Structure formats: C-alpha cells, structure tokens
Amino acid sequence: MASATAFADPGEDFAALLDATLGENTSFHGSVISGKVIRIDDDFAVVDVGLKSEGRVPLKEFAPPGQKPEIKVGDVIELFVERYEDRDGAIILSREKARREEAWTNLEKSFTAQQRVNGVIFGRVKGGFTVDLGGAVAFLPGSQVDIRPVRDVTPLMGSPQPFQILKMDRARGNIVVSRRAVLEETRAEQRSELIQGLKEGMVLDGVVKNITDYGAFVDLGGVDGLLHVTDIAWRRINHPSEALTIGQAVKVQVIRFNPETQRISLGMKQLMSDPWEGVAIKYPVNGKFSGRVTNITDYGAFVELEPGVEGLVHVSEMSWTKKNVHPGKIVATSQEVDVLILDVDGPKRRISLGLKQAQGNPWELFAEANPPGTIIEGEIRNITEFGLFVGLGPDLDGMVHMSDLSWDLPGEQAMANFEKGTNVKAKVLDVDVEKERISLGVKQLEADPAAEVLDRIKKGDVVTCTVTKIEPNGIEVKVDEVLIGFIRRAELARDRGDQRPDRFAVGEKVDAKITAVDRAGRRLALTIKGKEVEEEREAVREYGTTDSGASLGDILGAAIRRRNQGGEE
C-alpha cells in the first residue's frame, strides 16, 4: 500500500514549500528584496535571492554611464522585483528601481522633516535641469539654481550640491527641488553674522555682483556693499567696467558702515599704497616728464604721470600759437606727451602741468635764429586793412605793417601790389617775445632814399618845397623830391587874409621853415608864417627899430633891396 506521501497532491506540496520560503505572503511583485551576487556573466550579474531560480541584473545599472561598475562576487545588494515568471521560475530584478524606491522613501522623510538633501545636477531639460537625488530624478527649475541669474551652470554640474525639496508626488514620480532656497537660508545666516561683526577698516573678500555707471555692488557673503568708482583705484577710471567684471573675486576694505540703514561703503584703492605720498619730491616744479592723456575736457586735458597720479594741463598752457581752440584739437586720449611741472599741491592732490612749456617758446626760438636784420621769405597767409601776415613756420606768423611796404607809395597803394598765397621776402625788424609779435619790413630790403636828406636837414632850416597837393586844412609839399611835408593852413602866411590854401598851385615852389622832423615816418612839419616872422625880426634888428621913426615898409624895402643887391653881386 502506498504511503500517504506518495499520493499527496503535488500542487499542495509546492504551495507548502513556497510558504516555507516566503511565508504566507507570496505577493512579492514590486517589492525590494536582498540578494547575493554569485557570479558575473558578460554584461549581467547573477544574483541569488533565495528563490527557486537566480535573477539576472544588467551591469549598467550598477554605475553611471561611461563608468566601470563597482560590483564583485559575494556582494549583498538590494534589488527590486519587477515580475516573477511562474512558467519556468525566472525572476526579473532591477538594481536601479531598488535604488529609486529606497531613495523615494528617504526623500519623503526629508521632505516631511523639511531637511536638505544632496544631489547632483546631471542634465538639461526645458525650463531647468535634472538632478540625481541618490537614485530618484528631480526637476530643478532655472529660477531656482542660484540667488541671481546664472549664465553658465557647467561648473555646478557633476558635483554634489545641497537642495531643498519644494514638492514631491510619488504616484506621478515628480520631485521639484531648489538650490536657491538653500543659498538664501545660508546667506541669511551669514548676513546676520557679518552685520554683527562689521566694523570700519575691516578687510573682506567679496564677489562683484553688479556694475553701474557710478560703481559696483560687491557681495560680501549675504550682504552687499557699494564700491564707488573713485574708490576702485588711485588712477582715473571713467567706468567701473574698465577694472571689474561681474563675478570677479575682489578684496575690499570697509570705508563706512551705517548700522541703521545697513549701508556699506567699500574701497579697493585703500588697500594699495598712496601714489601721492612724496609727490612734490618725485615731480619738482620745472621738471620735465612724460605722461599719457587720460581725459579731455573743455578747460584742458588730464595727463597721467604714473598710475594714480594725474595733472591738469589748462587750455591756456596747451599751445603757444593756437588760441581759443578746444583741447581735443591739440591732443588725443591715450596720446603720450611731454609736460613741464608748473605747480604741485600735495594736500589737495593737484598738479598743474604745461604742455607748451615743454616744447619751447617759438618766439624765443625764432628770435635766437633770426635776429633783427635777418632776411626771411614766407607765404602771405592773410591781408588785412593794416598790413600783411607772412607765414614763418607751421604756427608762426610775422606782420608787415602797410607803412613798411614801400618808401615811396602810401600804405594802401603799396598793399595793392601784394596777393594772398604768394611768397614775399622781408627783413626782421623786431621780435617781442612777451607780446608774441614779429615785425617785418619789405621796404627795409632797400636803402631809404630819404636817408641822406634826413641826415642833412634839421629843425629850423629853411628849405625850398614843391607843392604836391592842396587840401582844405593846408598844403602838402615835397622836399628834395623824397621827403613829404605838410604846412597847416594857419602856417601858410603871417597875415590871416593870406592863409588860404587855394592861393597856391600844385607844382609851385615855396620856401618854408622846418618845425618838426619825423625820421621814422619820413615826414616834415613846415611853416611859411614862421619864416616870414623870422625874416621880419632879422630886418628890424639889422636896419632899424620902431624908435628910429622908420616905418616897417621902409625897413623891409631896404632889406629887400640889399638882398637883391647881394644876389646880383
């Protein structure tokens, strides 16, 4: 007779064995179980999970893409049971899903407790980034990456970062995290600590957060301070972007701090040596130095002698010859120039510079090279109502007054013989350095034809003149055909009735007495009246007096007769 065991139902025996292995709960689909790696076949790890058959897990689930999996025979790992195939007893396992299930469980605990979690940014998606939270994938919105907009997130990717879970839904598999929330919380703590210990004079490390026209805002770690453009460097900086960039790490000093408003003023140049110390010794008055033009204004140009030390070249000290010209037409920004130190005021940080003084006074240089009497040649640059301007160099002119154009012709007539743009020879008459004038003469190239006559005659001489012009107030005469003289109406005769210019004719010869000699103007002042009065005095003195009873007519008649007789003899 067969035993009871031999006739027992096979299905009942299998169920008893399964219950003995897994307990009464045989629904292990979707659960996480432990297993031991028994061998590695090609790209799979064979794992014993205590069931009738082993499970196979792809090796790629044990390491990130591109990395070698760190797993070996004998390792005990947690696996997720995806399904169990009853037909042949094969079991489908997943290491990745096991890690995800474990991660979700831990993340739910952290979310409930409002605790931070660690993760790694590993990819980009529309509107943000993907973060690996130890097996669970979360979404990081772009606005939650940092406190301020970040242009390049590459440096953050691949490195562990703390995150705060904002929202999670296990049923949908959605997790939203924020890195910004963590930074703001840390920033608030740092700000509180920094404000409490902040004092003027402290040196801090910061990062340039923003740049404006008037300065830069520096993040000191939870609190911002203003670095004014004038406190960035000792040298002139027109815009903060010339020396700083956003994101740049800088070392700054606290210049002023207002605890009530929590406003912080920072400085960078205060950490450098002051270039103005001993500036009067380095740059003595009348010293000549080279510098670079840094800024041009309406009133002058600033020249940098060394980084941080600038001087002003006033517009009046820029050029010897260019007057009332904008400085920008004389120098250009960044141009290297030679300057002379005119004045130094160390306490006020002011240096007055001269540009023209370093180049030499062109009038002094001209006077040294061309003393009076030198013959020069130049182009007539301009003709005015009083003379000619002759070019003597790029910026130097000399003037020929119209009275120095001809010995014989009047100035207006002489000027008609010259044209603008033509060359002319002239003689240097005088150089006035103080008044910046050079006087030239054209007629001086020839000898003065009246020089001999001027040397021969003198005041008081009686000369014979030829009438050349009749004018209402007198007559113009010429002496020896070279000297011009003038006899005023009142000097034409002793008797008032004869003091009429119209009683003379052009070409008529008259005798007159010289009353004044203008050698420079080559002109004479004469008188006929004075000559007649002088002759009367001589006649009276020689032939009689009024007391003798002789009349003036008798005396003059006798004088005339005697003169005639002397002429005949």
Coordinates of C-alpha atoms in Angstrom, one line a residue:
M1 CA 0.0 0.0 0.0
A2 CA 1.4 3.3 -1.0
S3 CA 2.2 5.8 1.6
A4 CA 0.2 8.9 2.0
T5 CA 3.1 11.0 0.9
A6 CA 3.3 9.2 -2.4
F7 CA -0.3 10.0 -3.2
A8 CA -0.2 13.6 -1.9
D9 CA -1.3 16.4 -4.3
P10 CA 1.9 17.8 -6.0
G11 CA 0.3 21.3 -6.1
E12 CA -0.2 21.2 -2.4
D13 CA 3.4 20.2 -1.7
F14 CA 4.7 23.1 -3.9
A15 CA 2.5 25.6 -2.1
A16 CA 3.8 24.3 1.3
L17 CA 7.4 24.7 0.1
L18 CA 6.7 28.2 -1.2
D19 CA 5.0 29.2 2.0
A20 CA 8.0 27.9 3.9
T21 CA 10.4 30.0 1.8
L22 CA 8.5 33.3 1.5
G23 CA 5.9 32.9 4.3
E24 CA 2.3 33.1 3.7
N25 CA 2.6 36.4 1.7
T26 CA 3.7 35.2 -1.8
S27 CA 2.9 38.6 -3.4
F28 CA 6.4 39.9 -3.7
H29 CA 6.0 41.7 -7.1
G30 CA 7.1 45.3 -6.8
S31 CA 8.9 44.8 -3.5
V32 CA 12.6 45.2 -2.6
I33 CA 14.5 42.1 -1.5
S34 CA 18.1 41.3 -0.7
G35 CA 20.3 39.1 -2.9
K36 CA 23.9 37.9 -3.1
V37 CA 26.0 38.1 -6.3
I38 CA 27.1 34.6 -7.1
R39 CA 28.7 35.2 -10.5
I40 CA 29.2 37.8 -13.3
D41 CA 28.3 36.6 -16.8
D42 CA 29.2 39.0 -19.6
D43 CA 27.0 42.2 -19.0
F44 CA 24.9 40.7 -16.3
A45 CA 25.3 40.0 -12.6
V46 CA 23.7 36.7 -11.5
V47 CA 22.1 37.2 -8.0
D48 CA 20.7 34.5 -5.6
V49 CA 17.6 36.0 -3.9
G50 CA 16.7 32.7 -2.1
L51 CA 14.1 31.7 -4.7
K52 CA 14.0 28.6 -7.0
S53 CA 16.0 30.4 -9.7
E54 CA 18.6 33.1 -9.8
G55 CA 18.0 36.6 -11.0
R56 CA 19.9 38.5 -13.7
V57 CA 20.7 42.2 -13.3
P58 CA 22.4 44.3 -16.1
L59 CA 25.8 45.6 -15.0
K60 CA 25.0 49.1 -16.4
E61 CA 22.6 49.6 -13.5
F62 CA 25.5 49.4 -11.0
A63 CA 27.3 52.5 -12.4
P64 CA 26.7 55.8 -14.2
P65 CA 27.1 55.9 -18.0
G66 CA 30.7 55.6 -19.1
Q67 CA 32.0 54.3 -15.7
K68 CA 33.0 50.8 -14.7
P69 CA 30.5 49.1 -12.3
E70 CA 31.9 48.6 -8.8
I71 CA 30.5 45.1 -8.0
K72 CA 32.0 41.7 -7.3
V73 CA 31.0 38.2 -6.4
G74 CA 29.8 37.9 -2.8
D75 CA 28.3 41.4 -2.6
V76 CA 24.9 41.6 -1.0
I77 CA 22.7 44.2 -2.7
E78 CA 19.1 45.4 -2.6
L79 CA 17.0 44.6 -5.7
F80 CA 13.6 45.5 -6.9
V81 CA 11.4 42.5 -8.1
E82 CA 9.8 43.6 -11.3
R83 CA 8.0 40.3 -12.1
Y84 CA 8.2 36.5 -11.4
E85 CA 7.5 34.2 -14.3
D86 CA 5.7 31.1 -13.0
R87 CA 6.2 29.0 -16.2
D88 CA 9.9 28.5 -15.8
G89 CA 10.5 30.2 -12.5
A90 CA 12.7 33.0 -13.9
I91 CA 12.7 36.3 -11.8
I92 CA 13.2 39.8 -13.3
L93 CA 15.2 42.1 -10.9
S94 CA 16.3 45.7 -11.1
R95 CA 19.0 47.4 -9.1
E96 CA 18.1 50.9 -10.4
K97 CA 14.5 50.6 -9.4
A98 CA 15.6 49.3 -6.0
R99 CA 17.8 52.4 -5.5
R100 CA 14.9 54.6 -6.6
E101 CA 12.5 53.0 -4.2
E102 CA 15.0 53.4 -1.4
A103 CA 15.7 57.0 -2.4
W104 CA 12.0 57.9 -2.6
T105 CA 11.5 56.5 1.0
N106 CA 14.4 58.6 2.3
L107 CA 13.3 61.7 0.3
E108 CA 9.8 61.5 1.7
K109 CA 11.2 61.5 5.2
S110 CA 13.4 64.6 4.4
F111 CA 10.5 66.4 2.8
T112 CA 8.3 65.8 5.8
A113 CA 11.1 67.0 8.2
Q114 CA 12.0 70.0 5.8
Q115 CA 15.5 68.8 5.7
R116 CA 18.0 69.4 2.9
V117 CA 19.0 66.6 0.6
N118 CA 22.2 66.1 -1.5
G119 CA 22.0 65.7 -5.3
V120 CA 24.0 66.1 -8.5
I121 CA 22.9 68.1 -11.5
F122 CA 23.4 65.8 -14.5
G123 CA 21.3 67.1 -17.4
R124 CA 19.4 69.9 -19.0
V125 CA 15.7 69.9 -19.8
K126 CA 13.3 72.6 -21.0
G127 CA 12.9 75.2 -18.3
G128 CA 15.6 73.8 -16.0
F129 CA 17.8 70.9 -15.1
T130 CA 17.6 67.3 -13.9
V131 CA 19.1 66.3 -10.5
D132 CA 20.0 62.8 -9.3
L133 CA 18.9 62.5 -5.6
G134 CA 20.6 59.2 -4.8
G135 CA 18.6 57.3 -7.4
A136 CA 15.5 59.5 -7.7
V137 CA 15.4 62.0 -10.5
A138 CA 14.2 65.5 -9.6
F139 CA 13.5 68.7 -11.6
L140 CA 15.4 71.9 -10.8
P141 CA 13.8 75.0 -12.4
G142 CA 16.2 77.5 -13.9
S143 CA 15.0 80.2 -11.5
Q144 CA 15.9 78.0 -8.5
V145 CA 19.5 77.4 -9.4
D146 CA 21.0 80.5 -7.7
I147 CA 20.1 83.7 -6.0
R148 CA 21.0 85.7 -9.1
P149 CA 20.7 84.5 -12.7
V150 CA 23.5 82.1 -13.7
R151 CA 24.6 82.2 -17.4
D152 CA 26.7 79.0 -17.2
V153 CA 25.7 76.1 -15.0
T154 CA 28.5 73.9 -16.3
P155 CA 30.7 74.4 -13.2
L156 CA 27.9 73.2 -11.0
M157 CA 27.1 70.0 -12.9
G158 CA 28.6 66.8 -11.7
S159 CA 29.4 68.0 -8.2
P160 CA 27.3 67.3 -5.1
Q161 CA 25.0 70.2 -4.1
P162 CA 22.5 70.7 -1.3
F163 CA 18.9 71.1 -2.3
Q164 CA 15.6 71.8 -0.7
I165 CA 12.6 69.7 -1.8
L166 CA 9.8 72.1 -2.8
K167 CA 7.2 69.5 -3.9
M168 CA 7.1 65.7 -4.5
D169 CA 4.4 63.3 -5.8
R170 CA 5.3 59.6 -5.6
A171 CA 2.3 58.5 -7.6
R172 CA 3.3 60.6 -10.5
G173 CA 7.0 60.3 -9.8
N174 CA 7.5 64.1 -9.7
I175 CA 10.1 65.9 -7.4
V176 CA 10.8 69.6 -7.6
V177 CA 13.9 70.9 -5.8
S178 CA 15.6 74.3 -5.2
R179 CA 19.2 75.2 -4.7
R180 CA 18.3 78.8 -4.3
A181 CA 16.3 78.2 -1.1
V182 CA 19.4 76.6 0.5
L183 CA 21.6 79.5 -0.6
E184 CA 19.1 82.1 0.7
E185 CA 18.9 80.4 4.1
T186 CA 22.7 80.2 4.3
R187 CA 23.0 83.8 3.1
A188 CA 20.6 85.0 5.8
E189 CA 22.8 83.3 8.4
Q190 CA 26.0 84.7 7.0
R191 CA 24.4 88.2 6.7
S192 CA 23.4 88.2 10.4
E193 CA 26.8 87.1 11.5
L194 CA 28.5 89.6 9.1
I195 CA 26.4 92.6 10.2
Q196 CA 27.0 92.0 13.9
G197 CA 30.8 91.9 13.5
L198 CA 31.2 94.5 10.7
K199 CA 33.5 97.5 11.5
E200 CA 35.1 100.2 9.5
G201 CA 38.5 99.3 8.4
M202 CA 37.8 95.6 8.1
V203 CA 39.2 93.9 5.0
L204 CA 36.8 91.4 3.4
D205 CA 36.6 89.1 0.4
G206 CA 33.7 89.6 -1.9
V207 CA 32.4 89.0 -5.4
V208 CA 31.3 91.7 -7.9
K209 CA 27.6 91.3 -8.1
N210 CA 26.5 94.2 -10.4
I211 CA 28.2 97.1 -12.2
T212 CA 26.7 100.5 -12.7
D213 CA 27.9 103.8 -14.1
Y214 CA 28.9 105.1 -10.6
G215 CA 30.4 101.9 -9.1
A216 CA 30.0 98.2 -8.4
F217 CA 28.0 96.2 -5.8
V218 CA 30.0 93.6 -4.1
D219 CA 28.5 90.6 -2.4
L220 CA 30.3 90.1 0.9
G221 CA 28.5 86.9 1.7
G222 CA 24.9 87.7 2.5
V223 CA 25.2 91.4 2.3
D224 CA 26.1 93.9 -0.5
G225 CA 28.3 96.9 -0.3
L226 CA 28.9 99.7 -2.8
L227 CA 32.3 100.1 -4.3
H228 CA 32.3 103.6 -5.7
V229 CA 34.2 104.2 -9.0
T230 CA 36.5 106.7 -7.3
D231 CA 37.5 104.1 -4.7
I232 CA 38.4 101.3 -7.1
A233 CA 41.9 102.5 -7.9
W234 CA 44.1 105.6 -7.4
R235 CA 44.3 106.1 -11.2
R236 CA 41.4 107.7 -13.1
I237 CA 38.7 105.2 -14.1
N238 CA 35.9 106.5 -16.3
H239 CA 33.7 103.4 -15.9
P240 CA 33.9 100.6 -13.4
S241 CA 33.9 98.0 -16.2
E242 CA 37.4 99.2 -17.1
A243 CA 38.7 97.4 -13.9
L244 CA 36.0 95.0 -12.8
T245 CA 33.8 92.2 -14.2
I246 CA 30.7 90.6 -12.8
G247 CA 31.6 87.5 -10.8
Q248 CA 35.2 88.7 -10.2
A249 CA 36.5 88.0 -6.7
V250 CA 37.9 91.1 -5.0
K251 CA 39.4 92.1 -1.7
V252 CA 37.9 95.3 -0.3
Q253 CA 38.0 97.4 2.8
V254 CA 35.0 98.8 4.7
I255 CA 35.3 102.6 4.5
R256 CA 31.9 103.5 6.1
F257 CA 29.2 101.5 7.7
N258 CA 25.8 102.7 8.9
P259 CA 24.2 100.2 11.3
E260 CA 20.8 101.8 11.0
T261 CA 20.5 101.7 7.2
Q262 CA 23.0 98.9 6.9
R263 CA 24.6 100.7 4.1
I264 CA 28.3 99.7 3.5
S265 CA 30.8 101.7 1.5
L266 CA 33.8 99.8 0.2
G267 CA 37.2 100.7 -1.2
M268 CA 39.9 98.8 -3.1
K269 CA 42.5 101.5 -3.6
Q270 CA 42.7 101.9 0.2
L271 CA 44.5 98.6 0.3
M272 CA 47.2 99.9 -2.1
S273 CA 50.0 102.4 -1.4
D274 CA 49.0 106.0 -2.0
P275 CA 51.0 107.2 -5.0
W276 CA 50.6 110.8 -3.9
E277 CA 52.9 110.4 -0.9
G278 CA 56.0 112.4 -1.6
V279 CA 54.7 113.6 -5.0
A280 CA 56.4 117.0 -4.6
I281 CA 59.8 115.3 -4.4
K282 CA 59.1 113.0 -7.3
Y283 CA 57.8 115.8 -9.5
P284 CA 59.6 119.0 -8.8
V285 CA 58.5 122.3 -10.3
N286 CA 60.0 123.0 -13.7
G287 CA 60.8 119.3 -14.1
K288 CA 60.0 117.8 -17.5
F289 CA 58.2 114.4 -17.6
S290 CA 56.3 112.2 -20.0
G291 CA 52.7 111.2 -19.4
R292 CA 49.6 109.8 -21.1
V293 CA 46.4 111.8 -21.8
T294 CA 43.6 110.2 -19.9
N295 CA 40.7 112.7 -20.2
I296 CA 39.9 115.8 -22.3
T297 CA 37.5 118.5 -21.1
D298 CA 36.5 121.9 -22.3
Y299 CA 39.0 123.6 -19.9
G300 CA 42.0 121.3 -20.5
A301 CA 43.4 117.8 -20.5
F302 CA 44.4 115.4 -17.7
V303 CA 47.7 113.7 -18.1
E304 CA 48.7 110.6 -16.1
L305 CA 52.3 110.8 -14.9
E306 CA 52.1 107.4 -13.2
P307 CA 49.2 105.1 -12.2
G308 CA 47.1 107.1 -9.7
V309 CA 48.9 110.5 -10.2
E310 CA 47.3 112.9 -12.7
G311 CA 47.9 116.5 -13.5
L312 CA 45.9 119.1 -15.4
V313 CA 47.1 120.9 -18.5
H314 CA 44.9 124.0 -18.6
V315 CA 43.8 125.1 -22.1
S316 CA 45.9 128.2 -21.7
E317 CA 49.0 126.1 -21.2
M318 CA 48.5 123.8 -24.2
S319 CA 49.8 125.8 -27.2
W320 CA 51.9 128.9 -27.9
T321 CA 50.1 129.7 -31.1
K322 CA 46.6 128.0 -31.0
K323 CA 44.4 130.3 -29.1
N324 CA 40.7 129.7 -28.2
V325 CA 40.9 126.1 -29.5
H326 CA 39.3 123.1 -27.9
P327 CA 41.9 120.9 -26.2
G328 CA 40.7 117.9 -28.2
K329 CA 42.1 119.5 -31.4
I330 CA 45.6 119.7 -29.8
V331 CA 45.9 116.3 -28.0
A332 CA 44.1 113.0 -28.1
T333 CA 43.1 110.5 -25.4
S334 CA 45.9 107.9 -24.7
Q335 CA 48.5 110.1 -26.5
E336 CA 51.9 110.2 -24.9
V337 CA 53.1 113.8 -24.3
D338 CA 55.9 115.7 -22.6
V339 CA 54.8 118.2 -19.9
L340 CA 56.5 120.6 -17.6
I341 CA 55.6 120.7 -13.9
L342 CA 54.2 124.2 -13.1
D343 CA 52.9 123.7 -9.6
V344 CA 52.3 120.9 -7.1
D345 CA 49.8 120.9 -4.3
G346 CA 50.2 117.6 -2.5
P347 CA 47.4 118.0 0.2
K348 CA 44.9 118.9 -2.5
R349 CA 46.2 116.3 -4.9
R350 CA 46.7 118.8 -7.7
I351 CA 49.4 119.2 -10.2
S352 CA 49.4 121.9 -12.8
L353 CA 51.2 121.0 -16.0
G354 CA 52.3 122.9 -19.0
L355 CA 52.3 121.3 -22.5
K356 CA 53.6 124.3 -24.4
Q357 CA 56.4 125.0 -21.9
A358 CA 57.9 121.5 -22.7
Q359 CA 58.0 122.4 -26.4
G360 CA 59.9 125.7 -26.1
N361 CA 58.6 129.2 -26.8
P362 CA 58.5 129.5 -30.7
W363 CA 59.1 133.3 -30.5
E364 CA 62.2 132.8 -28.4
L365 CA 63.4 130.1 -30.7
F366 CA 62.7 132.4 -33.7
A367 CA 64.4 135.4 -32.1
E368 CA 67.5 133.3 -31.4
A369 CA 67.6 132.0 -35.0
N370 CA 66.6 135.3 -36.7
P371 CA 67.9 138.4 -35.0
P372 CA 66.7 141.8 -36.3
G373 CA 68.1 142.4 -39.8
T374 CA 67.7 138.8 -40.9
I375 CA 66.1 138.4 -44.3
I376 CA 63.4 135.8 -44.4
E377 CA 60.9 134.5 -47.1
G378 CA 57.4 133.3 -46.5
E379 CA 53.9 132.9 -47.9
I380 CA 51.4 135.7 -47.4
R381 CA 48.7 134.0 -45.4
N382 CA 46.4 136.9 -44.8
I383 CA 46.0 140.6 -45.9
T384 CA 44.2 142.9 -43.5
E385 CA 43.4 146.6 -43.6
F386 CA 46.6 147.4 -41.8
G387 CA 49.2 145.0 -43.3
L388 CA 50.3 141.6 -44.4
F389 CA 50.7 138.4 -42.3
V390 CA 53.6 136.2 -43.5
G391 CA 53.9 132.6 -42.5
L392 CA 57.2 131.8 -40.7
G393 CA 56.5 128.2 -39.8
P394 CA 53.6 125.8 -39.2
D395 CA 52.1 128.0 -36.5
L396 CA 54.1 131.2 -36.6
D397 CA 53.3 134.5 -38.4
G398 CA 55.0 137.8 -38.8
M399 CA 53.3 141.0 -39.7
V400 CA 54.4 143.6 -42.3
H401 CA 52.7 146.9 -41.5
M402 CA 51.5 148.8 -44.5
S403 CA 53.8 151.6 -43.6
D404 CA 56.7 149.2 -44.1
L405 CA 55.8 148.1 -47.6
S406 CA 57.2 150.9 -49.7
W407 CA 59.4 154.0 -49.2
D408 CA 57.5 156.0 -51.8
L409 CA 53.9 154.7 -52.1
P410 CA 51.3 155.2 -49.4
G411 CA 50.3 152.1 -47.5
E412 CA 47.0 151.5 -49.2
Q413 CA 48.6 151.8 -52.7
A414 CA 51.5 149.6 -51.7
M415 CA 49.3 146.8 -50.4
A416 CA 47.6 146.6 -53.8
N417 CA 50.8 145.2 -55.1
F418 CA 50.6 142.0 -53.0
E419 CA 48.3 138.9 -53.2
K420 CA 47.4 136.3 -50.7
G421 CA 49.2 132.9 -51.2
T422 CA 52.2 134.4 -52.9
N423 CA 55.7 134.4 -51.4
V424 CA 57.4 137.6 -50.3
K425 CA 60.8 138.5 -48.9
A426 CA 61.1 140.6 -45.8
K427 CA 63.5 141.8 -43.2
V428 CA 63.1 141.0 -39.5
L429 CA 62.6 144.4 -37.7
D430 CA 61.7 143.3 -34.2
V431 CA 60.7 140.2 -32.1
D432 CA 58.6 140.9 -29.0
V433 CA 58.5 137.6 -27.1
E434 CA 56.2 138.9 -24.3
K435 CA 53.6 140.2 -26.7
E436 CA 54.2 137.3 -29.2
R437 CA 54.8 139.6 -32.1
I438 CA 57.2 139.5 -35.0
S439 CA 57.5 142.8 -37.0
L440 CA 58.7 142.5 -40.6
G441 CA 59.5 145.1 -43.3
V442 CA 59.6 144.9 -47.1
K443 CA 60.8 148.3 -47.8
Q444 CA 63.8 147.8 -45.5
L445 CA 65.2 145.4 -48.0
E446 CA 66.4 148.6 -49.9
A447 CA 68.2 151.6 -48.6
D448 CA 66.0 154.6 -47.6
P449 CA 66.3 157.2 -50.4
A450 CA 65.5 159.9 -47.9
A451 CA 68.2 158.9 -45.5
E452 CA 70.7 161.4 -46.9
V453 CA 68.3 164.3 -46.8
L454 CA 67.2 163.4 -43.2
D455 CA 70.8 163.4 -42.2
R456 CA 71.4 166.8 -43.8
I457 CA 68.4 168.8 -42.6
K458 CA 67.3 169.7 -39.1
K459 CA 64.6 171.7 -37.3
G460 CA 64.8 175.4 -38.0
D461 CA 66.2 175.0 -41.5
V462 CA 64.6 176.9 -44.4
V463 CA 64.1 174.7 -47.4
T464 CA 62.5 175.1 -50.8
C465 CA 59.5 172.9 -51.3
T466 CA 57.3 171.8 -54.2
V467 CA 53.5 171.9 -53.7
T468 CA 52.1 168.4 -54.4
K469 CA 48.6 168.6 -53.0
I470 CA 46.1 171.2 -52.0
E471 CA 43.9 170.3 -49.1
P472 CA 41.3 172.4 -47.1
N473 CA 43.4 172.4 -44.0
G474 CA 46.7 173.1 -45.6
I475 CA 49.1 172.1 -48.4
E476 CA 51.3 169.0 -48.9
V477 CA 54.8 169.6 -50.2
K478 CA 57.8 167.5 -51.1
V479 CA 61.4 168.4 -50.2
D480 CA 64.2 167.3 -52.4
E481 CA 61.7 165.1 -54.3
V482 CA 61.9 162.5 -51.4
L483 CA 60.5 163.9 -48.2
I484 CA 56.9 164.6 -47.6
G485 CA 56.0 167.7 -45.6
F486 CA 52.8 169.5 -44.6
I487 CA 52.1 173.1 -44.0
R488 CA 48.9 173.7 -42.0
R489 CA 46.5 176.5 -43.0
A490 CA 47.5 178.7 -40.1
E491 CA 51.1 178.4 -41.1
L492 CA 50.6 179.5 -44.8
A493 CA 51.1 183.3 -44.2
R494 CA 51.6 185.8 -41.5
D495 CA 48.5 187.7 -42.5
R496 CA 45.3 185.9 -41.8
G497 CA 43.8 187.0 -45.1
D498 CA 46.6 185.2 -47.0
Q499 CA 46.2 181.9 -45.1
R500 CA 44.3 180.4 -48.0
P501 CA 45.4 177.1 -49.5
D502 CA 43.8 177.9 -52.8
R503 CA 46.2 180.7 -53.4
F504 CA 48.9 178.0 -54.0
A505 CA 49.1 175.8 -57.1
V506 CA 50.4 172.2 -57.5
G507 CA 54.0 172.4 -58.7
E508 CA 54.6 175.8 -57.3
K509 CA 57.8 176.2 -55.3
V510 CA 57.7 177.9 -51.9
D511 CA 60.2 178.5 -49.1
A512 CA 59.3 177.3 -45.7
K513 CA 60.9 176.7 -42.3
I514 CA 61.1 173.2 -40.8
T515 CA 59.3 173.0 -37.4
A516 CA 59.5 169.2 -36.8
V517 CA 61.3 166.2 -38.3
D518 CA 59.7 162.7 -38.0
R519 CA 62.6 160.5 -39.0
A520 CA 60.6 157.2 -38.5
G521 CA 57.7 158.5 -40.6
R522 CA 59.9 160.4 -43.0
R523 CA 57.7 163.5 -42.7
L524 CA 58.3 167.1 -42.0
A525 CA 56.2 169.8 -40.5
L526 CA 56.9 173.3 -42.1
T527 CA 55.7 176.8 -41.7
I528 CA 55.7 179.8 -44.1
K529 CA 54.4 182.1 -41.5
G530 CA 57.2 181.3 -39.1
K531 CA 59.7 182.0 -41.9
E532 CA 58.2 185.4 -42.6
V533 CA 58.1 186.4 -38.9
E534 CA 61.8 185.4 -38.6
E535 CA 62.7 187.4 -41.6
E536 CA 60.9 190.5 -40.2
R537 CA 62.8 190.2 -37.0
E538 CA 66.1 190.0 -38.8
A539 CA 65.3 193.0 -40.9
V540 CA 64.3 195.1 -37.9
R541 CA 67.3 194.0 -36.0
E542 CA 69.6 194.9 -38.9
Y543 CA 68.1 198.0 -40.5
G544 CA 66.4 199.8 -37.7
T545 CA 63.8 199.8 -34.9
T546 CA 60.5 201.4 -34.5
D547 CA 62.0 204.1 -32.3
S548 CA 64.1 205.4 -35.3
G549 CA 61.0 206.8 -36.9
A550 CA 61.3 204.4 -39.9
S551 CA 58.2 202.6 -41.0
L552 CA 58.0 198.8 -41.3
G553 CA 57.7 199.3 -45.1
D554 CA 60.9 201.3 -45.2
I555 CA 62.8 198.7 -43.2
L556 CA 61.5 195.8 -45.3
G557 CA 62.1 197.7 -48.5
A558 CA 65.7 198.3 -47.6
A559 CA 66.1 194.7 -46.6
I560 CA 64.7 193.5 -49.9
R561 CA 66.9 195.9 -51.9
R562 CA 70.0 194.8 -50.0
R563 CA 69.2 191.2 -50.6
N564 CA 68.7 191.8 -54.2
Q565 CA 72.0 193.6 -54.5
G566 CA 73.7 190.8 -52.7
G567 CA 72.2 188.4 -55.2
E568 CA 73.4 190.4 -58.2
E569 CA 76.9 190.6 -56.8

